[in-house]
Amino acid sequence: MEWWKDALIYQIYPRSFQDSNGDGIGDIPGIISRLDHLQELGVGAIWLSPVYCSPNADNGYDISDYREINPEYGTMEDMEELIDQAGRRGIRILMDLVINHTSTEHYWFKESRDKTSPYADYYYWSPGGADGALPNNWTGFFGEDCWEFDPQRCEYYLHLFARSQADLNYHNPAVLEEIKDILRFWLDKGVAGFRCDVINILWKDSLESSKKRLALTGSEHYLSLEGTHDILRQLREIWDEYGAFTVGESVFVTPQRARDLCGKDRRELDLVFSFEHMECDQYFLKWFKRKFRPKIFFDCLVKWQKELDWNAIYLENHDQPRSIPRFGSEKFWKESGKLLATLVLTLRGTPFLYQGQEIGMTNFDFTRMRQLNDVESKNVDKVLRRFHVPQKLRWKLIAKTSRDNARTPFQWEGGEGAGFTSARPWLGINHNCAAINLADQEGDGDSIWSWYKDLSALRREREVLRRGEFVPLEAGRQVFAYRRELGEERLTVALNFSDDPAQVSLDGQLLRSNYRRERFEGILQPWEAVILE
Ligand code: ISL
Ligand code: CA
């Protein structure tokens, strides 16, 4: 029952995890070869970023066939083998379900170009204004227009993301039936559930222009609408048949909106990924960075701990820069890496780790636009160029925010290829792999990797860390402290998010410190994390 409340979930970005056949691209046999690593970490489930057929405009988030594996990643037999091999280790597989849009290479879309086809209404088509104007004034997520003209149909189609990601039209009931079949297909293969991509924007209530002129113009016509809840309740019927688990990526949600999606009584999703804590170093959109202020971050975490009974706890994924340079300190790389590990593994909720986080991987060290792959970065660069933003400034902005920061290959070893590949990798390997790699950390009891394993084990041992209540104690400018309580059991966590020491008045016996000290007397060293009993 609710296995996911006790599990640690690990996200794999297949392209960058492990190459097995020397083509520079991570693949499914590569994942299978690394299952022992995940088992050692105590992983209960893998969230697999998309491995379906895709022309890779957005690395798999543009699906051209939901029932086939991208040949770059292997075959359906490989996928079945992965489900089986993971299962033998007690590890479940969660697929990434991308159903807001498909690739324009999907045959539904190709058919849809023909107005007489049964697929004609699978997408949002519009002739646009008489004078050749776009159908409305909405803006997309990737910094470009969200309408593209199709010369064959002589109409525009809606795409909230990249041009080759066309939004599906759920006003057509046939679309939902297709999705239900796809769910059954994968559940029959033995996957345990889904991470549902941008799940709170499925339903568009109308294609009217928006009166709002700010960024994400038009979002009032698709953000968290009743139509989406209705779709989710229908999908839930299938998930319930199989006992499947679902976590939805929900953009721009408030706690209330989040509860509407994953409240127990709602019978929609089990969990949601919210973004507020990931937005506390920016103004509204990630392009407008501001200095990270720990206090804002703590307050946000406390708010979500209080507002939701159960959160998806994460600091990294394939869309976000790495957490150490962002919330920690590169100067105190090891200490802050362990501190962030402590945070993720001791808050109340289901912890999600992103590949490489467990060895403290940092952002890319690219210096030129040419080294990037991320479609979002490329689009934004184009837009900024249109506004005559100088190259240096463009690069500064993009280097800080590019999703490729988290997508460089996993650093298994030092040396060329980093143990990831014997070929030229599809995306550059960070040169710091000589200093940050799993092989070195495996032999080191004091490494970030050892700390993750240790805390993951502690979390499995101590029910209070999994099911205990969350009680905030301090959320200051430097220190975040809280207690977990279950019956008579009490554990206190104190984290110093600062290059300076900090004094706290907490009592209890020292259970863990990332400074490997014997006793704790109230002074936290820079980036020290302690757990007291
Ligand atoms: O990453 C973001 C900003 O940089 C988010 O706005 C992101 O686009 C949003 O969270 C949706 O992300 C998901 O859907 C996208 C895909 O590109 C992302 O990788 C995925 O996580 C479209 O499928
Ligand atoms: Ca490969």
Coordinates of N, CA and C and ligand atoms in Angstrom, one line a residue, residues 13 47 58 61-62 96 98 100-101 141-142 161-162 165 195 197-198 249 251-252 275 286-287 317-320 374-376 401 403 407, ligand 1:
Y13 N 18.0 10.1 -17.1 CA 17.9 10.8 -18.4 C 18.7 9.9 -19.3
W47 N 12.3 6.7 -12.4 CA 11.5 7.5 -13.3 C 12.4 7.7 -14.6
D58 N 13.2 17.6 -28.8 CA 13.3 17.9 -27.3 C 13.7 16.7 -26.6
Y61 N 10.8 14.2 -25.5 CA 9.6 14.9 -25.1 C 8.7 15.3 -26.3
D62 N 9.2 14.8 -27.4 CA 8.4 14.9 -28.7 C 8.3 13.5 -29.2
D96 N 7.8 8.0 -18.5 CA 7.4 9.4 -18.6 C 6.3 9.5 -19.6
V98 N 4.1 11.7 -21.8 CA 4.0 13.0 -22.4 C 2.8 13.1 -23.3
N100 N 0.6 16.0 -23.4 CA 0.0 17.3 -23.8 C 0.2 17.5 -25.3
H101 N 1.3 16.9 -25.8 CA 1.6 17.1 -27.2 C 2.3 15.9 -27.8
F141 N 6.1 28.3 -24.1 CA 7.1 28.1 -23.0 C 8.5 28.2 -23.4
F142 N 8.8 28.0 -24.7 CA 10.2 28.1 -25.1 C 10.6 29.4 -25.8
F161 N 5.0 24.3 -26.7 CA 6.5 24.1 -26.6 C 7.1 24.2 -27.9
A162 N 8.1 23.4 -28.3 CA 8.8 23.6 -29.6 C 7.8 23.4 -30.8
Q165 N 6.3 20.1 -31.5 CA 5.5 19.5 -30.4 C 4.1 20.1 -30.5
R195 N 5.3 9.3 -14.6 CA 5.5 10.7 -14.3 C 4.9 11.4 -15.5
D197 N 4.0 14.4 -17.7 CA 4.6 15.7 -18.2 C 3.5 16.8 -18.2
V198 N 3.9 18.0 -17.8 CA 3.0 19.2 -17.9 C 1.5 18.8 -17.8
E249 N 3.8 16.4 -13.3 CA 4.6 17.7 -13.3 C 3.5 18.8 -13.5
V251 N 2.9 22.8 -13.6 CA 3.6 24.1 -13.7 C 2.7 25.2 -13.1
F252 N 3.4 26.1 -12.5 CA 2.7 27.3 -11.9 C 1.6 26.9 -10.9
F275 N 6.8 23.8 -8.2 CA 8.0 24.6 -8.7 C 8.4 25.7 -7.8
K286 N 12.6 32.0 -15.3 CA 14.0 31.7 -14.9 C 15.0 32.5 -15.5
W287 N 14.6 33.3 -16.6 CA 15.6 34.1 -17.3 C 15.9 35.3 -16.4
N317 N 16.3 18.1 -11.6 CA 15.8 17.2 -12.7 C 16.4 17.7 -14.0
H318 N 16.0 17.1 -15.1 CA 16.6 17.3 -16.4 C 16.3 18.7 -16.9
D319 N 15.5 19.5 -16.3 CA 15.2 20.9 -16.7 C 15.9 22.0 -15.9
Q320 N 16.5 21.6 -14.8 CA 17.0 22.6 -13.9 C 18.5 22.5 -13.8
D374 N 20.2 21.9 -26.1 CA 18.8 22.2 -25.6 C 18.0 23.2 -26.5
V375 N 16.9 22.7 -27.0 CA 16.1 23.4 -27.9 C 15.6 24.7 -27.3
E376 N 15.3 24.7 -26.0 CA 14.9 25.9 -25.3 C 16.0 27.0 -25.3
T401 N 21.0 29.3 -17.2 CA 19.7 28.7 -17.1 C 19.5 27.5 -18.0
R403 N 19.1 24.1 -19.8 CA 18.7 22.8 -19.3 C 19.9 21.8 -19.5
R407 N 22.3 18.0 -18.1 CA 22.2 16.9 -19.1 C 23.5 16.3 -19.5
Ligands
ISL1 O1 12.1 23.8 -18.0 C1 11.3 24.7 -18.0 C2 11.8 26.0 -18.1 O2 13.1 25.9 -18.4 C3 9.9 24.5 -17.7 O3 9.1 25.5 -18.1 C4 9.5 23.3 -18.5 O4 9.4 23.6 -19.9 C5 8.2 22.8 -18.0 O5 8.5 22.4 -16.7 C6 7.7 21.6 -18.8 O6 8.7 20.6 -18.8 C7 8.4 19.3 -19.3 O7 7.8 19.4 -20.6 C8 8.6 19.9 -21.7 C9 9.9 19.3 -21.7 O8 10.7 20.0 -22.6 C10 10.6 19.2 -20.4 O9 11.8 18.5 -20.5 C11 9.6 18.5 -19.5 O10 10.2 18.2 -18.2 C12 7.8 19.7 -22.9 O11 7.5 18.3 -23.0

